[in-house]
Coordinates of C-alpha atoms in Angstrom, one line a residue:
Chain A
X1 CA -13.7 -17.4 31.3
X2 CA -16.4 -16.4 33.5
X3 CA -19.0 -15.7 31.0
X4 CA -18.6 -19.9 31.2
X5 CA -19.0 -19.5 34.7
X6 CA -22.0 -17.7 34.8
X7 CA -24.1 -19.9 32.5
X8 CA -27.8 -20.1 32.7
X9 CA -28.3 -22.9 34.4
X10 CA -26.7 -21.0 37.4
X11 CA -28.0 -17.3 37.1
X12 CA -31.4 -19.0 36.9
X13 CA -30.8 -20.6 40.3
X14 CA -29.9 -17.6 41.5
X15 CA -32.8 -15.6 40.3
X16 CA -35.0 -18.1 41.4
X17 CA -34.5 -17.7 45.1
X18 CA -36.5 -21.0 46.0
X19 CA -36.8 -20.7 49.9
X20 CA -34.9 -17.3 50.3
X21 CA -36.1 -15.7 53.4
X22 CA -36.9 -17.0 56.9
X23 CA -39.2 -19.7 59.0
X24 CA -41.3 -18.2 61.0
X25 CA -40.8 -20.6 63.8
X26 CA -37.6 -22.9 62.9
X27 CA -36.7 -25.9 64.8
X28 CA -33.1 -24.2 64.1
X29 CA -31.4 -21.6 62.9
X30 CA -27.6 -21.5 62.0
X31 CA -25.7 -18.9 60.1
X32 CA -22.4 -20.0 58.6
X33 CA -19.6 -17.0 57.3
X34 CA -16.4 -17.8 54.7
X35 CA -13.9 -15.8 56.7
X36 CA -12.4 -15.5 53.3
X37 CA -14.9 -13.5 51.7
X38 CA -17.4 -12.5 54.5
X39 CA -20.1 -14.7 52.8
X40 CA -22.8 -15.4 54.8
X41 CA -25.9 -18.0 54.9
X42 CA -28.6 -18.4 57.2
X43 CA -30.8 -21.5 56.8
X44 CA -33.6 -22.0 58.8
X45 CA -35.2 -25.4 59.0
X46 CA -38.0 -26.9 60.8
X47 CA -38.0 -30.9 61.7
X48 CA -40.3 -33.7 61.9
X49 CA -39.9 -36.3 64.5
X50 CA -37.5 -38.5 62.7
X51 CA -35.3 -35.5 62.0
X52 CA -36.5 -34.9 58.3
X53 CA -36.8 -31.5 57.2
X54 CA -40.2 -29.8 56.5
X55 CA -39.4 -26.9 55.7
X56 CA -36.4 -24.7 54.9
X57 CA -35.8 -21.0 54.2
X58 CA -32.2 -19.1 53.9
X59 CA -31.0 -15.8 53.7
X60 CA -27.9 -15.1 51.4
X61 CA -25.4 -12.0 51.7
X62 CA -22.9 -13.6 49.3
X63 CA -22.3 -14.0 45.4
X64 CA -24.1 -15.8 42.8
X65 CA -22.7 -19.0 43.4
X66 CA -23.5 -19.1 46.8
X67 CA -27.0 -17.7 45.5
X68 CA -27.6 -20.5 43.2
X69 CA -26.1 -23.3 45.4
X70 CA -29.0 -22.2 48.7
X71 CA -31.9 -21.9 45.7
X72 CA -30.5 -25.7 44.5
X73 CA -30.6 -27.0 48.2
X74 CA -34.1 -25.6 48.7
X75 CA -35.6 -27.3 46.0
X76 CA -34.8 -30.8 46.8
X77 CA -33.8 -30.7 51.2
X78 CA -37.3 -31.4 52.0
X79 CA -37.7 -35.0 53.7
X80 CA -34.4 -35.5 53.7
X81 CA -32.7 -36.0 57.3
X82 CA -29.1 -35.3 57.5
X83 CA -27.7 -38.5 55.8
X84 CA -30.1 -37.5 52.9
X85 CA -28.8 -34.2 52.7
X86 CA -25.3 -35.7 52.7
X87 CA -25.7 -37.4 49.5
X88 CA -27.0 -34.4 48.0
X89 CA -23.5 -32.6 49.0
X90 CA -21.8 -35.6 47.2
X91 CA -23.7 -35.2 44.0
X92 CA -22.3 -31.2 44.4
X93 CA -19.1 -32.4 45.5
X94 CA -19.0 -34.1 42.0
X95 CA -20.4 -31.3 40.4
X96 CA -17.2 -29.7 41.7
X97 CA -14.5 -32.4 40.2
X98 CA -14.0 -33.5 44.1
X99 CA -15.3 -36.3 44.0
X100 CA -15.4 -38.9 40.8
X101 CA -18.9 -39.8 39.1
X102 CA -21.5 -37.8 37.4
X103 CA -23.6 -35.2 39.2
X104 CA -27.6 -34.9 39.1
X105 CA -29.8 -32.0 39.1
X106 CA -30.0 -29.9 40.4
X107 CA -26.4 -29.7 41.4
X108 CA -24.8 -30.7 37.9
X109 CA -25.2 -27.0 36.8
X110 CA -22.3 -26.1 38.8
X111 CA -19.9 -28.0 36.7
X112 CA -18.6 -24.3 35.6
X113 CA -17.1 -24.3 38.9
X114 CA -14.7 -26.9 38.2
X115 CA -12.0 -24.9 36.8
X116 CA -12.8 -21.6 39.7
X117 CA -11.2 -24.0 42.5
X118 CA -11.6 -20.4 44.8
X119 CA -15.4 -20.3 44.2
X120 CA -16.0 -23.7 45.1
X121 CA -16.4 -22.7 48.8
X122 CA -19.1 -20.8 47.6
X123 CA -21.0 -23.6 46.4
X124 CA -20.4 -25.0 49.7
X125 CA -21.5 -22.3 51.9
X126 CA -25.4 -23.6 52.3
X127 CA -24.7 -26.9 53.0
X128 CA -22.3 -26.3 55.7
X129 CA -24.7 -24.0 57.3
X130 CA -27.6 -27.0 56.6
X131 CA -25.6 -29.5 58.0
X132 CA -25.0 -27.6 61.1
X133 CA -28.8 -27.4 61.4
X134 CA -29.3 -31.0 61.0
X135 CA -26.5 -31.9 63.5
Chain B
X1 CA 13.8 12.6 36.3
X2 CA 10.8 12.1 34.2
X3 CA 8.0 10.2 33.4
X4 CA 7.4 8.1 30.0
X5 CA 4.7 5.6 30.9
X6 CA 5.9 3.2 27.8
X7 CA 9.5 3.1 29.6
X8 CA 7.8 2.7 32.7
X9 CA 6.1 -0.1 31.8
X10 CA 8.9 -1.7 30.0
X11 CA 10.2 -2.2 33.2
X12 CA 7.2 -4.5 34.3
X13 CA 7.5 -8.0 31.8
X14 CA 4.5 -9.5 33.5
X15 CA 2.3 -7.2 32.5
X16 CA 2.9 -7.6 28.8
X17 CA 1.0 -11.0 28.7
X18 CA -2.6 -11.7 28.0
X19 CA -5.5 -13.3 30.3
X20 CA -8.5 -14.6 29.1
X21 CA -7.7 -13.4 25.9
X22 CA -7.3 -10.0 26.8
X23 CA -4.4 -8.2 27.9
X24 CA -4.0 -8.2 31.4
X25 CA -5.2 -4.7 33.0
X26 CA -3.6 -5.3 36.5
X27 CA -5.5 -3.6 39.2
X28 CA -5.1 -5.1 42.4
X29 CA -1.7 -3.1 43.1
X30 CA -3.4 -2.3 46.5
X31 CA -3.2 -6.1 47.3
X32 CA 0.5 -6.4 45.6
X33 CA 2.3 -4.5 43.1
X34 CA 4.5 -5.8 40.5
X35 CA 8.2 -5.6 40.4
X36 CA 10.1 -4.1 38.0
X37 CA 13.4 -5.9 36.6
X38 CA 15.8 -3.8 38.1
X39 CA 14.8 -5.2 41.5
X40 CA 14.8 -8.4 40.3
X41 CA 17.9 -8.2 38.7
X42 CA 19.0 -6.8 42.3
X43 CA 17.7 -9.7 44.2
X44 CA 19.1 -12.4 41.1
X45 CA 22.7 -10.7 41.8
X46 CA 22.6 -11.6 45.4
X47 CA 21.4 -15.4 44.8
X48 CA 24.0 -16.1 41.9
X49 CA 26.8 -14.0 43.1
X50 CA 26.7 -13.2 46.9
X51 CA 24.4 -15.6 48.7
X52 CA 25.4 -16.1 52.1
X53 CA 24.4 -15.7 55.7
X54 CA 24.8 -12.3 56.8
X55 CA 26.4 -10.3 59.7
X56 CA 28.8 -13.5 60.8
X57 CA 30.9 -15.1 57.9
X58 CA 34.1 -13.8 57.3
X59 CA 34.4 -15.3 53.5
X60 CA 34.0 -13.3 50.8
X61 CA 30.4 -14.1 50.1
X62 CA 29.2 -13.4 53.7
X63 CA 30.8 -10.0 53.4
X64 CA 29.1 -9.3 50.0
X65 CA 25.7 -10.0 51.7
X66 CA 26.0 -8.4 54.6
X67 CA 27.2 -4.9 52.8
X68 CA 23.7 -5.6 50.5
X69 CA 21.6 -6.0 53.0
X70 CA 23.2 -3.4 55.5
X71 CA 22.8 -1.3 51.5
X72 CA 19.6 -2.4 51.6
X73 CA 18.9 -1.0 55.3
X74 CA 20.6 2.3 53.6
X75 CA 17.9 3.0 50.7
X76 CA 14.8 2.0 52.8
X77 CA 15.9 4.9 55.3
X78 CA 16.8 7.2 52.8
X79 CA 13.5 6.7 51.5
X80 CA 11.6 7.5 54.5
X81 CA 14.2 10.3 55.4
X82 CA 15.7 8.6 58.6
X83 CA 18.3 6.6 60.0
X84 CA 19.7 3.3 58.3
X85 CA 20.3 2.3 62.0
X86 CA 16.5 3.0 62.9
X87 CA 15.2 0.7 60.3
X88 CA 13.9 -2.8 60.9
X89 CA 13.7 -5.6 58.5
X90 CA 10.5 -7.8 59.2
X91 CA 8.6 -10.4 57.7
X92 CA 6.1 -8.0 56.5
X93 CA 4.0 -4.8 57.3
X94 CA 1.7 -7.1 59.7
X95 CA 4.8 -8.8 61.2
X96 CA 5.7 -5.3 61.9
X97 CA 2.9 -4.3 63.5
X98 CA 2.7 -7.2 65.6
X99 CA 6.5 -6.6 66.7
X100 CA 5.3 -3.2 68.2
X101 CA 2.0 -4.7 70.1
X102 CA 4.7 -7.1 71.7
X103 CA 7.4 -4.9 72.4
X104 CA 6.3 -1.7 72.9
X105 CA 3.0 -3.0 74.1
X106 CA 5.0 -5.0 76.7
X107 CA 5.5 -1.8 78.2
X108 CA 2.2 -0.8 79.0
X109 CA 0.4 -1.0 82.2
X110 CA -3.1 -2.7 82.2
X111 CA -5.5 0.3 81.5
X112 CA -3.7 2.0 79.7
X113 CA -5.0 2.7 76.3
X114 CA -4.8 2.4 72.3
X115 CA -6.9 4.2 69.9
X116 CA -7.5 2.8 66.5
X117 CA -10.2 3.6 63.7
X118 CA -13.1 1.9 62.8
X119 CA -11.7 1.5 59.1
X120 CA -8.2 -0.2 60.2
X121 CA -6.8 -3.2 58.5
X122 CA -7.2 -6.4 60.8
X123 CA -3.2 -6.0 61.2
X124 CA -4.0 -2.6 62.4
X125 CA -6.8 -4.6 65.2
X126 CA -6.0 -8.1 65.4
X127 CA -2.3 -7.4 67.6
X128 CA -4.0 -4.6 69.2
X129 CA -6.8 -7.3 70.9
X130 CA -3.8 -10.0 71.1
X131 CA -2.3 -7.9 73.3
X132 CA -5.5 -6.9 75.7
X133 CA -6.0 -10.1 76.4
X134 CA -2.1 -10.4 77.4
X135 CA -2.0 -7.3 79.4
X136 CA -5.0 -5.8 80.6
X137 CA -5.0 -2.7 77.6
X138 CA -7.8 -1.2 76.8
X139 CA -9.2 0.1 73.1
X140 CA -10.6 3.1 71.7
X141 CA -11.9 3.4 68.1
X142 CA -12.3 6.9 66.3
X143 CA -15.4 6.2 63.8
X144 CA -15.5 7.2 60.0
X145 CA -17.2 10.3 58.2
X146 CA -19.8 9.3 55.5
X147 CA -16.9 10.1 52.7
X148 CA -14.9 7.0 54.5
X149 CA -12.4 8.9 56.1
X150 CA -11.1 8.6 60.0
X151 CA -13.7 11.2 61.8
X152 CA -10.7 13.5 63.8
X153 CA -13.2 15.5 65.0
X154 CA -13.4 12.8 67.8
X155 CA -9.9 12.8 69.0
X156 CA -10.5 15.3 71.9
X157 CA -13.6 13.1 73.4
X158 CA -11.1 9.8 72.2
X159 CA -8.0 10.9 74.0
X160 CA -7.4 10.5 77.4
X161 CA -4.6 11.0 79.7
X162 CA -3.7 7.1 79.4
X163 CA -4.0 7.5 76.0
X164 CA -0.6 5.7 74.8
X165 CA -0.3 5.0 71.4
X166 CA -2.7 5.7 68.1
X167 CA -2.3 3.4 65.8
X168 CA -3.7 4.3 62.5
X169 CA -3.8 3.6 58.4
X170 CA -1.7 6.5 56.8
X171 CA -3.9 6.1 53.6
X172 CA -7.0 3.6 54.1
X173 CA -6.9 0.3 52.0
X174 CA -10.5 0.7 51.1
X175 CA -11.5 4.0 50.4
X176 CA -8.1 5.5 49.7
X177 CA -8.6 8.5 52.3
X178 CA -5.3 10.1 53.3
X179 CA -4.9 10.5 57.1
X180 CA -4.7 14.4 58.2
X181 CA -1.0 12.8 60.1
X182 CA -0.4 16.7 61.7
X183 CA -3.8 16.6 63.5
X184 CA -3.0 13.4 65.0
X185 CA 0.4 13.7 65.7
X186 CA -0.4 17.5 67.5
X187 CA -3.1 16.2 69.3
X188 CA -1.2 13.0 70.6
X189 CA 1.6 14.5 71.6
X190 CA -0.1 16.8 73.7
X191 CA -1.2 14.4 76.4
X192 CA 2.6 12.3 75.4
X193 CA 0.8 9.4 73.6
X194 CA 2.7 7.8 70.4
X195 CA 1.6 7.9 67.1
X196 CA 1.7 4.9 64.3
X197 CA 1.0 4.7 60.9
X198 CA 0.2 1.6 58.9
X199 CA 1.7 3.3 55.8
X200 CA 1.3 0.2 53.4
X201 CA -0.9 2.2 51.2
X202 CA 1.0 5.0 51.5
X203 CA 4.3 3.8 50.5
X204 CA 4.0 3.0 47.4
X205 CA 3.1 6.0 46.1
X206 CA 6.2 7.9 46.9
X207 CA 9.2 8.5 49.2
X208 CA 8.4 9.9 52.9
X209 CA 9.5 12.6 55.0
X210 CA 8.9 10.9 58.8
X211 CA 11.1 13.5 60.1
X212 CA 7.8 16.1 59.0
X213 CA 5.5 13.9 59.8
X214 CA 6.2 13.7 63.4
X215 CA 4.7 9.9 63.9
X216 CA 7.0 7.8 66.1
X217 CA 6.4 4.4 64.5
X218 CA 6.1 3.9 61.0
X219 CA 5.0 0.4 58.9
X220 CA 5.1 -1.1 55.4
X221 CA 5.0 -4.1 53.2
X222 CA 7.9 -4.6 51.1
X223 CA 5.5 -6.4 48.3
X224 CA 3.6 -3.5 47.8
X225 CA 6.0 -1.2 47.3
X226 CA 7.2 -3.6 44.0
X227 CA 9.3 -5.7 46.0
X228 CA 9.3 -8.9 46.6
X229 CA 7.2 -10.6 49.1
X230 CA 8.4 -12.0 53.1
X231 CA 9.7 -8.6 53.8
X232 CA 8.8 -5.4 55.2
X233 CA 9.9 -2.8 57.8
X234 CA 9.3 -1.1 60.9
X235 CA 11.1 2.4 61.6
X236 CA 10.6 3.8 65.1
X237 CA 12.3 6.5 66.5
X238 CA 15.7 5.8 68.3
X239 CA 14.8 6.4 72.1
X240 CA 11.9 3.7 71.5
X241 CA 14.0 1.0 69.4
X242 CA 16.1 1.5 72.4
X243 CA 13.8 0.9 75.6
X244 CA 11.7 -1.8 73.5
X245 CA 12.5 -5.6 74.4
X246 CA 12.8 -8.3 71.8
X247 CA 9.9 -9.9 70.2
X248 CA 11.4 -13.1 69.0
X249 CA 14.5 -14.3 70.6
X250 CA 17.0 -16.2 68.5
X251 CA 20.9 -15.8 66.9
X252 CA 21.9 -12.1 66.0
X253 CA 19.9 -10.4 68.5
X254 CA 21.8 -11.3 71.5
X255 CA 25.0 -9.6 73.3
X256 CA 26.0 -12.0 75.2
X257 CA 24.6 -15.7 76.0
X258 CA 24.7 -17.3 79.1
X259 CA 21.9 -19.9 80.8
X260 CA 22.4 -17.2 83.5
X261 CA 21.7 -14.5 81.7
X262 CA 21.5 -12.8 78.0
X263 CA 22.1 -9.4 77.3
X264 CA 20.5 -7.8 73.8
X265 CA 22.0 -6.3 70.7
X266 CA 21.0 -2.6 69.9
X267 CA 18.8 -1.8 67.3
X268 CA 18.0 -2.5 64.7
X269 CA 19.3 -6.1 65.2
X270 CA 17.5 -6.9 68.6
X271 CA 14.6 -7.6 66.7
X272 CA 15.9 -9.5 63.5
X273 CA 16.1 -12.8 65.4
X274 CA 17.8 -15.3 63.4
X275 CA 18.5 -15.2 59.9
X276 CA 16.6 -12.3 57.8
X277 CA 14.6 -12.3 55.1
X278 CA 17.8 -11.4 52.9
X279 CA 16.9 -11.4 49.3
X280 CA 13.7 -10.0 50.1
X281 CA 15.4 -6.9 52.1
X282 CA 18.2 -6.6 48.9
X283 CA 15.0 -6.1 46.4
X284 CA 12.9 -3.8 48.9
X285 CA 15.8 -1.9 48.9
X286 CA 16.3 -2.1 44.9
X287 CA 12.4 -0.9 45.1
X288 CA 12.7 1.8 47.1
X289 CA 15.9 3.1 45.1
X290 CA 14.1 2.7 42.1
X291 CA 10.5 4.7 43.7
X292 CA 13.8 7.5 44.4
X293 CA 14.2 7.8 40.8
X294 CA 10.5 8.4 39.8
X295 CA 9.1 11.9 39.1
X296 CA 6.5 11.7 42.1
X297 CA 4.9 15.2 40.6
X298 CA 4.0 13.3 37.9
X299 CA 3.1 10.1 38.6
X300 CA 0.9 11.3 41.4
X301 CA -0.9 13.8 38.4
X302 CA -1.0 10.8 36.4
X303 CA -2.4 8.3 38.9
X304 CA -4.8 10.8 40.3
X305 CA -5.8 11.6 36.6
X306 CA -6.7 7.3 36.2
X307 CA -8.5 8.0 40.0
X308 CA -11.0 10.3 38.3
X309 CA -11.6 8.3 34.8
X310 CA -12.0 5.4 37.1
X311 CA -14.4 7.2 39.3
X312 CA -16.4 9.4 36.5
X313 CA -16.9 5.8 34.7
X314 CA -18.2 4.1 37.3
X315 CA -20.8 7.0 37.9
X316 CA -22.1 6.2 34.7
X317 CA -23.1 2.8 35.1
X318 CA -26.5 2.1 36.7
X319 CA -26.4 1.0 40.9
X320 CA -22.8 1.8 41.6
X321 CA -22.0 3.4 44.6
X322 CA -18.6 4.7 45.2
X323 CA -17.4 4.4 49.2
X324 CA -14.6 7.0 49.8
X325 CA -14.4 10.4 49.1
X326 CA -16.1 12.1 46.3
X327 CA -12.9 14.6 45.4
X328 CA -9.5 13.9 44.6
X329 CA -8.4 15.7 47.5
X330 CA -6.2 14.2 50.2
X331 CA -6.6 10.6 48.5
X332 CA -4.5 7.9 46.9
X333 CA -5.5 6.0 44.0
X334 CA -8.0 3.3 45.6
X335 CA -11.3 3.1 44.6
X336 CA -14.1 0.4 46.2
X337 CA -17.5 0.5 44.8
X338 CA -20.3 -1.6 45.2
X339 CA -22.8 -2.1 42.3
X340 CA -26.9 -3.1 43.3
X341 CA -27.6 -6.3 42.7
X342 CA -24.1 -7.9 41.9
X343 CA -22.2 -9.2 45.1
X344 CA -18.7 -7.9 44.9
X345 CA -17.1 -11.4 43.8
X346 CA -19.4 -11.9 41.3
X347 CA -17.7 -8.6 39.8
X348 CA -14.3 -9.2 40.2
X349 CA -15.1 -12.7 38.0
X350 CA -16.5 -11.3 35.1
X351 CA -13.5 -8.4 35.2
X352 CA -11.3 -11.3 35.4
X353 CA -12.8 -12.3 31.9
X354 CA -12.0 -9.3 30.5
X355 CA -8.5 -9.8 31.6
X356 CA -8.9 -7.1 34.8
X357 CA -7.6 -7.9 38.2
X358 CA -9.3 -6.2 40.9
X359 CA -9.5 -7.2 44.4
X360 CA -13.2 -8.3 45.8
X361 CA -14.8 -8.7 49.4
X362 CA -14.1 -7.1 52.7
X363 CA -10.6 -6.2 52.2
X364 CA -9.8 -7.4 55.4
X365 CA -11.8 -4.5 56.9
X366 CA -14.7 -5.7 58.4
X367 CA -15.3 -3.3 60.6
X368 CA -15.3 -0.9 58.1
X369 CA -17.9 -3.2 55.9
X370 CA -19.8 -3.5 58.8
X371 CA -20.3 0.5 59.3
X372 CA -21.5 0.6 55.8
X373 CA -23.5 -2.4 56.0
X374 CA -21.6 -3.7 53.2
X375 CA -20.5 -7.1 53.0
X376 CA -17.9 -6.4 50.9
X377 CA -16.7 -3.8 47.7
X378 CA -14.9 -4.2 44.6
X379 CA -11.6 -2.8 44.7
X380 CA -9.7 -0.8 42.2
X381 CA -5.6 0.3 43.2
X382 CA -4.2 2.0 40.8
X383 CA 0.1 1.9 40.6
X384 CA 2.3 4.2 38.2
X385 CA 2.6 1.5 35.5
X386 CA -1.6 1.9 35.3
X387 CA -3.2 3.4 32.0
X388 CA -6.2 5.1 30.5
X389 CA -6.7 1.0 29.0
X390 CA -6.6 -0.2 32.0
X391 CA -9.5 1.6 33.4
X392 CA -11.5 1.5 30.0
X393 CA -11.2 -2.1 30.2
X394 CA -12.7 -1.9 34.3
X395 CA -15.1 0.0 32.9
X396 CA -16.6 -2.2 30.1
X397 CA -16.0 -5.1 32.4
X398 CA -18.3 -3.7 35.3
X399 CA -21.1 -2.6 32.6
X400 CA -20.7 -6.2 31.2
X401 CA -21.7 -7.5 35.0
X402 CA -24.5 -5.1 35.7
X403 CA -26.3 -6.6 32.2
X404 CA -26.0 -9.7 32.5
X405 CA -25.8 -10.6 36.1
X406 CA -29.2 -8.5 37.3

């Protein structure tokens, strides 16, 4: 049912918007589409020297999910380098039921997902287009 | 004939089940429509009493096949009012497009030139810019009116004289606008260009005249016509099936084989390398039989009648915006809409709670989304077995996503 899907937890993400919009001066910019569905996310991050983020910003064209996932990112990407932002897609990826063990917050509100295998991609979404930017 | 909506629907099992706890109100008949039992009781005759290869065996069972598919062949043209031996079986309405950009495009001479519309299916684009890159074509594109129909008022500045072929959506997937086919078929014909229609959102709404229409190539998906999937056709006129080439090569489309040299079978069989979809063809052919047998008057009065419920309802409801036209007139039963603040997807999941498939996203028109700056609508494609529940159900399911997702 997707009034399960669309619990609280999740809208509030989404209505949160924690860094929506854009740097003014990013150390990179990269915008990732689902050909599936023509979502799109742009993340902008700037760097320190050890390749820790600073800041972060993204634009969202897509659904809720996708909404929510950039808004979750946000709040806990800064300092974190690309291994750092890898566990963080671990602790979604378990979120998800793809990988075993218990997800944290901010991720573990996407539990809903579980059972909507074709909106996991929508989780996804941000953190391909952040990994692109740390690589 | 006649119309009774409960026989109708008697005819359709599946959709006499519930989903999410609701019944299911089955509204992505744009995407695929259901089958009713008498084509698959057509296709389960073939697999339990005539399976078998077709055109070569000389057993019993071979013969049987063969006579159902070559049947099969029969109904489709009879159907579109044309020749059984002018009919192609494919693999599907985008296999048959993408025999025609081979073969016929094969033909063509670097600069030479295709027109499409901005508001094409990607089968309608993707072949068409497959086969640039092979040969040195070139592209037009006639844009869309504001009401999300192909703008014809362009043709004269669109057209030129190595204009070859317009290829273009009988009835658009998205905004369910019906193409004006004599305009285009006039004006391309006057400078000898060739005319196509993608009619997979045409076809199942009725049997065809092509000989009326005037188009030379004409396209549809067997699964959308409630048949099965893997199968659909491509009817060109005889002088062109004749001077086209193969697409794939294989067994059954040959004359003669040597490693010198092989010669080709006529049409239709030149192009059915290898062995056919033959189930599939035996149900589209079931389909189109049973479409035959349909009161078209009345089905069209009735499916137009869900158009404008659909449509009136969804005016009602806060930050929906329709994209197609605003009348019934010269339409089909599709209706996108986009409603402020929801994406599309987001839509399409809470009407799946309420047991209501639509179809979300860019409907593989990007183009299209990208002239309305849309990423993407929520589609609702109405077929015959559709009722006034059905809609109601849309309905309370869209209000339920503009209050709780905004």
């Amino acid at each position: 049912m997707s009034d399960q899907l669309y619990q609280e937890r999740i809208v509030a993400l989404a209505k949160a918007k924690i860094g929506a919009g854009k740097l003014a001066a990013p150390t990179k910019s990269v915008r990732r589409d689902n050909p599936l569905c023509g979502d799109r996310v742009t993340v902008d991050v700037t760097l320190d020297e050890h390749g820790k983020i600073k800041e972060i910003a993204h634009q969202v064209r897509g659904c809720l999910l996708c909404q929510a996932s950039a808004s979750a990112l946000a709040s806990v990407a800064v300092g974190r380098d690309a291994a750092g932002v890898a566990v963080l897609r671990h602790d979604a990826e378990r979120a998800l039921g793809r990988e075993s063990g218990e997800a944290h917050e901010p991720f573990s509100a996407f539990e809903p997902v579980r059972e909507h295998k074709s909106r996991q991609e929508c989780v996804l979404l941000p953190f391909e287009a952040l990994k692109d930017a740390l690589s | 004939m006649s119309f009774d909506l409960g026989i109708l629907r008697a005819q359709f099992p599946i959709l006499a089940q519930a989903v999410n706890g609701h019944p299911l109100h089955y509204l992505d008949n744009g995407a695929s429509a259901q089958t009713p039992l008498t084509v698959l009781d057509a296709v389960r005759h073939y697999e339990t009493t005539s399976r078998a290869n077709v055109v070569r065996g000389v057993h019993v069972l071979a013969e049987r096949a063969t006579e159902a598919y070559e049947n099969a062949r029969a109904e489709v043209a009879t159907f579109l009012g044309v020749e059984p031996n002018e009919i192609v079986f494919t693999g599907g309405c985008t296999a048959a497009i993408n025999l025609v950009a081979y073969s016929y495009g094969s033909l063509l001479a670097p600069g030479d030139r295709i027109l499409l519309s901005e508001l094409e299916h990607h089968s309608n684009i993707v072949p068409w810019q497959l086969l640039r890159s092979r040969s040195g074509i070139e592209l037009d594109v006639l844009p869309v009116t504001e009401e999300g129909r192909i703008d014809l008022s362009a043709l004269p500045r669109k057209l030129t004289p190595r204009t070859k072929l317009i290829s273009l959506a009988h009835v658009s997937n998205v905004t369910g606008a019906a193409l004006d086919v004599k305009q285009v078929v006039e004006a391309a014909h006057s400078i000898g260009a060739k005319v196509m229609l993608d009619g997979a959102q045409r076809a199942p709404h009725g049997p065809l005249d092509l000989e009326s229409l005037g188009v030379d190539f004409y396209v549809f998906a067997g699964h959308k016509v409630y048949g099965p999937n893997g199968v659909g056709i491509l009817w060109a006129k005889r002088d062109l099936l004749e001077a086209m080439p193969p697409f794939h090569g294989g067994g059954s489309m040959i004359g003669r084989v040597t490693f010198a040299e092989t010669t080709w079978a006529p049409p239709p069989r030149r192009f059915e390398a290898g062995t056919p979809p033959i189930g599939p063809a035996i149900g589209l052919g079931a389909a189109c039989k049973w479409m035959r047998g349909l009161d078209w008057t009345a089905v069209h009065a009735h499916e137009m009648a869900l158009t404008q419920r659909a449509m009136d309802g969804l005016q009602k409801i806060s930050g929906t915006r329709l994209l197609g036209p605003q009348s019934l007139q010269d339409r089909y039963p599709v209706v996108s809409f986009s409603l402020d603040g929801v994406h599309t997807h987001d839509v399409a999941q809470v009407l799946d709670s309420f047991g209501v498939a639509v179809r979300a996203g860019h409907h593989c028109a990007q183009p299209l989304m990208d002239h309305f700056d849309l990423a993407g609508t929520t589609r609702v494609s109405i077929a015959p077995y559709n009722d006034s529940g059905d809609i109601d159900a849309m309905l309370t399911g869209v209000e339920h996503a503009a209050k709780t997702l905004r």
